[in-house]
PDB file of C-alpha atoms in Angstrom:
ATOM      1  CA  ASP A   1      50.652  43.111 -53.552  1.00 60.00           C
ATOM      2  CA  ALA A   2      47.485  41.278 -54.486  1.00 67.00           C
ATOM      3  CA  GLY A   3      44.354  43.276 -54.991  1.00 92.00           C
ATOM      4  CA  ILE A   4      43.081  46.160 -57.024  1.00 96.00           C
ATOM      5  CA  THR A   5      44.907  49.443 -57.256  1.00 96.00           C
ATOM      6  CA  GLN A   6      44.083  52.796 -58.808  1.00 97.00           C
ATOM      7  CA  SER A   7      46.362  55.608 -59.833  1.00 96.00           C
ATOM      8  CA  PRO A   8      46.613  58.448 -59.308  1.00 97.00           C
ATOM      9  CA  ARG A   9      44.674  58.716 -56.053  1.00 96.00           C
ATOM     10  CA  TYR A  10      44.179  62.447 -56.551  1.00 97.00           C
ATOM     11  CA  LYS A  11      44.228  64.467 -59.744  1.00 97.00           C
ATOM     12  CA  ILE A  12      43.533  68.098 -60.545  1.00 98.00           C
ATOM     13  CA  THR A  13      43.208  69.060 -64.189  1.00 97.00           C
ATOM     14  CA  GLU A  14      41.750  71.791 -66.339  1.00 97.00           C
ATOM     15  CA  THR A  15      38.766  71.828 -68.626  1.00 97.00           C
ATOM     16  CA  GLY A  16      39.570  70.431 -72.045  1.00 97.00           C
ATOM     17  CA  ARG A  17      42.583  68.367 -71.030  1.00 97.00           C
ATOM     18  CA  GLN A  18      42.850  64.639 -71.518  1.00 97.00           C
ATOM     19  CA  VAL A  19      43.107  62.581 -68.349  1.00 97.00           C
ATOM     20  CA  THR A  20      43.655  58.852 -67.926  1.00 98.00           C
ATOM     21  CA  LEU A  21      42.830  57.029 -64.724  1.00 98.00           C
ATOM     22  CA  MET A  22      44.553  53.695 -64.265  1.00 98.00           C
ATOM     23  CA  CYS A  23      43.220  50.520 -62.707  1.00 98.00           C
ATOM     24  CA  HIS A  24      45.168  47.313 -62.118  1.00 97.00           C
ATOM     25  CA  GLN A  25      44.047  44.040 -60.540  1.00 97.00           C
ATOM     26  CA  THR A  26      46.115  41.002 -59.663  1.00 95.00           C
ATOM     27  CA  TRP A  27      43.335  38.414 -59.300  1.00 92.00           C
ATOM     28  CA  SER A  28      42.944  37.750 -63.034  1.00 91.00           C
ATOM     29  CA  HIS A  29      39.247  38.501 -62.677  1.00 93.00           C
ATOM     30  CA  SER A  30      37.407  38.440 -65.973  1.00 94.00           C
ATOM     31  CA  TYR A  31      35.229  41.449 -65.244  1.00 95.00           C
ATOM     32  CA  MET A  32      36.279  45.013 -64.570  1.00 97.00           C
ATOM     33  CA  PHE A  33      34.148  48.081 -63.958  1.00 97.00           C
ATOM     34  CA  TRP A  34      34.368  51.844 -63.684  1.00 98.00           C
ATOM     35  CA  TYR A  35      31.974  53.790 -61.460  1.00 98.00           C
ATOM     36  CA  ARG A  36      31.712  57.400 -60.453  1.00 97.00           C
ATOM     37  CA  GLN A  37      30.409  58.560 -57.096  1.00 96.00           C
ATOM     38  CA  ASP A  38      28.743  61.927 -56.752  1.00 93.00           C
ATOM     39  CA  LEU A  39      26.812  63.479 -53.909  1.00 84.00           C
ATOM     40  CA  GLY A  40      23.136  62.739 -54.359  1.00 80.00           C
ATOM     41  CA  HIS A  41      23.735  59.939 -56.868  1.00 85.00           C
ATOM     42  CA  GLY A  42      25.506  57.094 -55.158  1.00 88.00           C
ATOM     43  CA  LEU A  43      27.678  55.048 -57.517  1.00 94.00           C
ATOM     44  CA  ARG A  44      26.890  55.012 -61.210  1.00 95.00           C
ATOM     45  CA  LEU A  45      28.371  52.588 -63.714  1.00 95.00           C
ATOM     46  CA  ILE A  46      30.356  54.228 -66.515  1.00 97.00           C
ATOM     47  CA  TYR A  47      31.776  51.270 -68.453  1.00 97.00           C
ATOM     48  CA  TYR A  48      32.497  47.649 -67.816  1.00 96.00           C
ATOM     49  CA  SER A  49      34.451  44.863 -69.458  1.00 96.00           C
ATOM     50  CA  ALA A  50      33.724  41.147 -69.460  1.00 93.00           C
ATOM     51  CA  ALA A  51      37.176  40.185 -70.750  1.00 93.00           C
ATOM     52  CA  ALA A  52      40.155  41.591 -72.592  1.00 91.00           C
ATOM     53  CA  ASP A  53      39.048  43.470 -75.720  1.00 92.00           C
ATOM     54  CA  ILE A  54      35.367  43.332 -74.664  1.00 94.00           C
ATOM     55  CA  THR A  55      33.857  46.512 -73.250  1.00 96.00           C
ATOM     56  CA  ASP A  56      30.335  47.812 -72.859  1.00 94.00           C
ATOM     57  CA  LYS A  57      28.590  50.985 -71.769  1.00 95.00           C
ATOM     58  CA  GLY A  58      27.050  51.482 -68.389  1.00 93.00           C
ATOM     59  CA  GLU A  59      24.625  54.115 -67.193  1.00 91.00           C
ATOM     60  CA  VAL A  60      26.755  57.240 -67.776  1.00 94.00           C
ATOM     61  CA  PRO A  61      29.331  56.577 -70.558  1.00 96.00           C
ATOM     62  CA  ASP A  62      29.313  59.945 -72.361  1.00 96.00           C
ATOM     63  CA  GLY A  63      32.670  61.721 -72.317  1.00 96.00           C
ATOM     64  CA  TYR A  64      34.620  58.611 -71.343  1.00 98.00           C
ATOM     65  CA  VAL A  65      36.680  56.073 -73.271  1.00 97.00           C
ATOM     66  CA  VAL A  66      37.934  52.715 -72.029  1.00 97.00           C
ATOM     67  CA  SER A  67      40.178  50.005 -73.337  1.00 95.00           C
ATOM     68  CA  ARG A  68      41.230  46.609 -72.095  1.00 96.00           C
ATOM     69  CA  SER A  69      44.169  45.132 -73.940  1.00 94.00           C
ATOM     70  CA  LYS A  70      45.250  43.072 -70.921  1.00 94.00           C
ATOM     71  CA  THR A  71      43.084  41.256 -68.385  1.00 95.00           C
ATOM     72  CA  GLU A  72      44.681  43.030 -65.445  1.00 96.00           C
ATOM     73  CA  ASN A  73      44.380  46.635 -66.652  1.00 97.00           C
ATOM     74  CA  PHE A  74      41.344  48.772 -67.387  1.00 98.00           C
ATOM     75  CA  PRO A  75      42.229  52.434 -67.979  1.00 98.00           C
ATOM     76  CA  LEU A  76      39.535  55.117 -68.137  1.00 98.00           C
ATOM     77  CA  THR A  77      40.201  58.168 -70.310  1.00 98.00           C
ATOM     78  CA  LEU A  78      38.436  61.494 -70.243  1.00 97.00           C
ATOM     79  CA  GLU A  79      39.305  62.797 -73.696  1.00 94.00           C
ATOM     80  CA  SER A  80      38.328  66.404 -72.979  1.00 97.00           C
ATOM     81  CA  ALA A  81      37.595  66.871 -69.300  1.00 97.00           C
ATOM     82  CA  THR A  82      34.616  68.957 -68.210  1.00 97.00           C
ATOM     83  CA  ARG A  83      33.722  70.325 -64.782  1.00 97.00           C
ATOM     84  CA  SER A  84      30.789  67.951 -64.578  1.00 96.00           C
ATOM     85  CA  GLN A  85      33.312  65.095 -64.549  1.00 97.00           C
ATOM     86  CA  THR A  86      34.640  66.222 -61.187  1.00 97.00           C
ATOM     87  CA  SER A  87      33.953  63.150 -59.097  1.00 97.00           C
ATOM     88  CA  VAL A  88      35.402  60.202 -57.236  1.00 97.00           C
ATOM     89  CA  TYR A  89      36.070  57.325 -59.596  1.00 98.00           C
ATOM     90  CA  PHE A  90      36.084  53.707 -58.462  1.00 98.00           C
ATOM     91  CA  CYS A  91      37.376  50.759 -60.370  1.00 98.00           C
ATOM     92  CA  ALA A  92      36.170  47.272 -59.497  1.00 97.00           C
ATOM     93  CA  SER A  93      36.837  43.736 -60.636  1.00 96.00           C
ATOM     94  CA  GLY A  94      34.703  40.630 -60.442  1.00 94.00           C
ATOM     95  CA  ARG A  95      34.913  36.913 -60.978  1.00 91.00           C
ATOM     96  CA  LEU A  96      33.371  34.684 -63.607  1.00 87.00           C
ATOM     97  CA  ALA A  97      32.542  31.116 -62.546  1.00 85.00           C
ATOM     98  CA  GLY A  98      30.606  28.457 -64.373  1.00 82.00           C
ATOM     99  CA  GLY A  99      30.016  30.922 -67.170  1.00 81.00           C
ATOM    100  CA  GLU A 100      28.224  33.335 -64.870  1.00 83.00           C
ATOM    101  CA  PHE A 101      29.335  36.549 -63.260  1.00 86.00           C
ATOM    102  CA  GLN A 102      29.569  36.060 -59.492  1.00 87.00           C
ATOM    103  CA  ARG A 103      27.661  39.076 -58.240  1.00 85.00           C
ATOM    104  CA  ASP A 104      29.059  38.961 -54.696  1.00 86.00           C
ATOM    105  CA  THR A 105      32.599  39.277 -56.016  1.00 85.00           C
ATOM    106  CA  GLN A 106      32.865  42.918 -57.078  1.00 90.00           C
ATOM    107  CA  TYR A 107      35.953  44.181 -55.338  1.00 94.00           C
ATOM    108  CA  PHE A 108      36.515  47.907 -55.422  1.00 96.00           C
ATOM    109  CA  GLY A 109      39.704  49.882 -55.590  1.00 96.00           C
ATOM    110  CA  PRO A 110      40.396  52.798 -53.231  1.00 96.00           C
ATOM    111  CA  GLY A 111      39.192  55.424 -55.699  1.00 96.00           C
ATOM    112  CA  THR A 112      40.617  58.403 -57.576  1.00 97.00           C
ATOM    113  CA  ARG A 113      39.406  61.860 -56.637  1.00 97.00           C
ATOM    114  CA  LEU A 114      39.377  63.942 -59.812  1.00 98.00           C
ATOM    115  CA  THR A 115      38.859  67.684 -59.835  1.00 97.00           C
ATOM    116  CA  VAL A 116      38.345  69.497 -63.133  1.00 97.00           C
ATOM    117  CA  LEU A 117      38.859  73.261 -62.876  1.00 96.00           C
TER     118      LEU A 117
ATOM    119  CA  ASP B   1      14.514  58.218 -62.168  1.00 72.00           C
ATOM    120  CA  GLN B   2      16.102  56.365 -59.286  1.00 84.00           C
ATOM    121  CA  GLN B   3      15.520  52.634 -59.366  1.00 93.00           C
ATOM    122  CA  VAL B   4      17.113  51.998 -55.966  1.00 96.00           C
ATOM    123  CA  LYS B   5      16.230  54.410 -53.208  1.00 96.00           C
ATOM    124  CA  GLN B   6      17.731  54.947 -49.798  1.00 96.00           C
ATOM    125  CA  ASN B   7      15.505  57.700 -48.555  1.00 90.00           C
ATOM    126  CA  SER B   8      17.194  58.413 -45.246  1.00 92.00           C
ATOM    127  CA  PRO B   9      20.628  59.991 -45.672  1.00 92.00           C
ATOM    128  CA  SER B  10      21.794  59.230 -42.157  1.00 95.00           C
ATOM    129  CA  LEU B  11      21.137  57.229 -39.001  1.00 96.00           C
ATOM    130  CA  SER B  12      22.623  57.526 -35.545  1.00 97.00           C
ATOM    131  CA  VAL B  13      22.366  54.719 -32.972  1.00 97.00           C
ATOM    132  CA  GLN B  14      23.904  53.789 -29.659  1.00 98.00           C
ATOM    133  CA  GLU B  15      26.465  51.038 -29.394  1.00 97.00           C
ATOM    134  CA  GLY B  16      24.813  47.700 -28.646  1.00 97.00           C
ATOM    135  CA  ARG B  17      21.452  48.685 -30.127  1.00 97.00           C
ATOM    136  CA  ILE B  18      19.995  47.600 -33.447  1.00 98.00           C
ATOM    137  CA  SER B  19      20.638  49.548 -36.649  1.00 98.00           C
ATOM    138  CA  ILE B  20      18.030  49.213 -39.391  1.00 98.00           C
ATOM    139  CA  LEU B  21      18.881  50.515 -42.836  1.00 98.00           C
ATOM    140  CA  ASN B  22      16.152  50.599 -45.447  1.00 97.00           C
ATOM    141  CA  CYS B  23      16.146  50.379 -49.210  1.00 97.00           C
ATOM    142  CA  ASP B  24      13.326  50.485 -51.773  1.00 97.00           C
ATOM    143  CA  TYR B  25      13.433  49.573 -55.431  1.00 97.00           C
ATOM    144  CA  THR B  26      11.147  50.155 -58.366  1.00 96.00           C
ATOM    145  CA  ASN B  27      12.356  47.750 -61.047  1.00 92.00           C
ATOM    146  CA  SER B  28      10.509  44.415 -60.916  1.00 92.00           C
ATOM    147  CA  MET B  29      13.325  42.797 -62.903  1.00 92.00           C
ATOM    148  CA  PHE B  30      15.752  43.074 -59.994  1.00 94.00           C
ATOM    149  CA  ASP B  31      16.358  39.638 -58.536  1.00 93.00           C
ATOM    150  CA  TYR B  32      19.519  40.063 -56.507  1.00 94.00           C
ATOM    151  CA  PHE B  33      20.307  42.628 -53.849  1.00 96.00           C
ATOM    152  CA  LEU B  34      23.531  43.538 -52.131  1.00 96.00           C
ATOM    153  CA  TRP B  35      24.718  45.782 -49.338  1.00 97.00           C
ATOM    154  CA  TYR B  36      28.097  47.457 -49.442  1.00 97.00           C
ATOM    155  CA  LYS B  37      29.889  49.292 -46.671  1.00 97.00           C
ATOM    156  CA  LYS B  38      32.210  52.204 -47.339  1.00 96.00           C
ATOM    157  CA  TYR B  39      34.696  53.932 -45.079  1.00 96.00           C
ATOM    158  CA  PRO B  40      36.081  57.383 -45.970  1.00 93.00           C
ATOM    159  CA  ALA B  41      38.881  57.348 -48.553  1.00 91.00           C
ATOM    160  CA  GLU B  42      38.303  53.657 -49.291  1.00 94.00           C
ATOM    161  CA  GLY B  43      36.338  51.745 -51.882  1.00 95.00           C
ATOM    162  CA  PRO B  44      33.059  50.020 -51.022  1.00 96.00           C
ATOM    163  CA  THR B  45      33.331  46.498 -49.633  1.00 96.00           C
ATOM    164  CA  PHE B  46      30.718  43.782 -50.020  1.00 95.00           C
ATOM    165  CA  LEU B  47      28.765  43.057 -46.860  1.00 97.00           C
ATOM    166  CA  ILE B  48      25.855  40.740 -47.533  1.00 97.00           C
ATOM    167  CA  SER B  49      23.475  39.795 -50.334  1.00 95.00           C
ATOM    168  CA  ILE B  50      20.112  38.181 -50.901  1.00 96.00           C
ATOM    169  CA  SER B  51      18.476  36.507 -53.844  1.00 93.00           C
ATOM    170  CA  SER B  52      14.829  37.142 -54.641  1.00 93.00           C
ATOM    171  CA  ILE B  53      14.046  33.488 -53.929  1.00 93.00           C
ATOM    172  CA  LYS B  54      14.742  34.140 -50.247  1.00 95.00           C
ATOM    173  CA  ASP B  55      13.255  36.566 -47.775  1.00 95.00           C
ATOM    174  CA  LYS B  56      16.088  36.549 -45.266  1.00 97.00           C
ATOM    175  CA  ASN B  57      19.815  36.065 -45.217  1.00 97.00           C
ATOM    176  CA  GLU B  58      21.961  36.190 -42.124  1.00 97.00           C
ATOM    177  CA  ASP B  59      25.685  36.541 -41.632  1.00 96.00           C
ATOM    178  CA  GLY B  60      26.822  37.054 -38.078  1.00 97.00           C
ATOM    179  CA  ARG B  61      25.552  40.405 -36.820  1.00 97.00           C
ATOM    180  CA  PHE B  62      24.133  41.297 -40.231  1.00 98.00           C
ATOM    181  CA  THR B  63      20.740  40.211 -41.533  1.00 98.00           C
ATOM    182  CA  VAL B  64      19.072  41.322 -44.724  1.00 98.00           C
ATOM    183  CA  PHE B  65      15.313  41.020 -45.139  1.00 98.00           C
ATOM    184  CA  LEU B  66      13.554  41.166 -48.500  1.00 98.00           C
ATOM    185  CA  ASN B  67       9.874  41.967 -49.004  1.00 97.00           C
ATOM    186  CA  LYS B  68       9.278  41.449 -52.718  1.00 95.00           C
ATOM    187  CA  SER B  69       5.641  42.517 -52.703  1.00 96.00           C
ATOM    188  CA  ALA B  70       6.615  45.857 -51.173  1.00 97.00           C
ATOM    189  CA  LYS B  71       9.845  46.083 -53.196  1.00 97.00           C
ATOM    190  CA  HIS B  72      11.651  46.777 -49.962  1.00 97.00           C
ATOM    191  CA  LEU B  73      14.717  45.427 -48.250  1.00 97.00           C
ATOM    192  CA  SER B  74      16.361  46.218 -44.979  1.00 98.00           C
ATOM    193  CA  LEU B  75      19.706  45.564 -43.340  1.00 98.00           C
ATOM    194  CA  HIS B  76      19.718  44.867 -39.620  1.00 98.00           C
ATOM    195  CA  ILE B  77      22.903  45.151 -37.605  1.00 98.00           C
ATOM    196  CA  VAL B  78      22.710  43.664 -34.132  1.00 97.00           C
ATOM    197  CA  PRO B  79      24.439  44.631 -31.930  1.00 97.00           C
ATOM    198  CA  SER B  80      25.796  47.789 -33.515  1.00 98.00           C
ATOM    199  CA  GLN B  81      29.437  48.617 -32.882  1.00 97.00           C
ATOM    200  CA  PRO B  82      31.378  51.875 -33.353  1.00 97.00           C
ATOM    201  CA  GLY B  83      33.381  50.196 -36.124  1.00 97.00           C
ATOM    202  CA  ASP B  84      30.127  49.851 -38.076  1.00 98.00           C
ATOM    203  CA  SER B  85      30.092  53.620 -38.584  1.00 98.00           C
ATOM    204  CA  ALA B  86      30.323  54.018 -42.354  1.00 97.00           C
ATOM    205  CA  VAL B  87      28.246  54.753 -45.432  1.00 96.00           C
ATOM    206  CA  TYR B  88      26.078  51.839 -46.502  1.00 98.00           C
ATOM    207  CA  PHE B  89      24.982  51.360 -50.089  1.00 97.00           C
ATOM    208  CA  CYS B  90      22.135  49.197 -51.246  1.00 97.00           C
ATOM    209  CA  ALA B  91      22.539  47.771 -54.747  1.00 96.00           C
ATOM    210  CA  ALA B  92      20.426  45.668 -57.058  1.00 95.00           C
ATOM    211  CA  ALA B  93      20.953  43.556 -60.149  1.00 93.00           C
ATOM    212  CA  SER B  94      18.634  41.888 -62.601  1.00 90.00           C
ATOM    213  CA  SER B  95      19.056  38.464 -64.140  1.00 79.00           C
ATOM    214  CA  GLY B  96      19.172  39.948 -67.606  1.00 68.00           C
ATOM    215  CA  GLY B  97      22.171  42.173 -66.894  1.00 63.00           C
ATOM    216  CA  SER B  98      23.568  40.556 -63.837  1.00 78.00           C
ATOM    217  CA  GLU B  99      26.982  42.192 -64.002  1.00 86.00           C
ATOM    218  CA  LYS B 100      25.454  45.670 -63.814  1.00 90.00           C
ATOM    219  CA  LEU B 101      24.733  46.890 -60.317  1.00 92.00           C
ATOM    220  CA  VAL B 102      22.380  49.789 -59.651  1.00 93.00           C
ATOM    221  CA  PHE B 103      23.256  51.579 -56.433  1.00 95.00           C
ATOM    222  CA  GLY B 104      21.267  53.702 -54.053  1.00 95.00           C
ATOM    223  CA  LYS B 105      22.601  57.051 -52.848  1.00 95.00           C
ATOM    224  CA  GLY B 106      23.913  55.586 -49.610  1.00 95.00           C
ATOM    225  CA  MET B 107      23.167  56.137 -45.944  1.00 96.00           C
ATOM    226  CA  LYS B 108      25.641  57.282 -43.329  1.00 96.00           C
ATOM    227  CA  LEU B 109      25.455  55.214 -40.150  1.00 98.00           C
ATOM    228  CA  THR B 110      26.996  56.565 -36.966  1.00 98.00           C
ATOM    229  CA  VAL B 111      27.265  54.267 -33.963  1.00 97.00           C
ATOM    230  CA  ASN B 112      27.955  56.187 -30.811  1.00 96.00           C
ATOM    231  CA  PRO B 113      29.957  54.574 -27.975  1.00 93.00           C
TER     232      PRO B 113
END
């Protein structure tokens, strides 16, 4: 199916474990993003990628690692999960046109609810 | 320090009436503003946007107004429908980092039948 998917949808892990959240989009959008949503904070940008092999930090990157070897995938890894990383994580993709990012075109996935015990 | 503020956490209106959702920002570099709508257990979906060169943008029942001097924008929904019940996020972007959106905390709108 076309669109943007995230897996798993729910994950419970323990402090100190490594966790990888997957994101896949079928639109061949150049840009991909990871956000976290917490009560009292709205959505905050963790990392984003303008193209394969190009990634950059957002507002809250500490404790997270990303990679983008293929245009359609943008996994987010918590190398050593902490309780403060309990959150809902949203992946998004967006289109590049005429050399500019089209700001109306961020499409979000359904989210992954991560609980770190 | 929050750059995009949605100071009211919730709003309840009757079906058919107007819903007005407010958003304030502090960063003068923001030149593009967006509203997203989010249902439970789903990702946010784009609703409407406005560039700083305009003061109004309309799309069907949804109108966004921008007051640059007051650093304030508002989303008007007329008439409100029960299906509009959701959390609404205001977001802003600057020309220098246009792919980075800064979101407000969100406001929960409830439209009562």
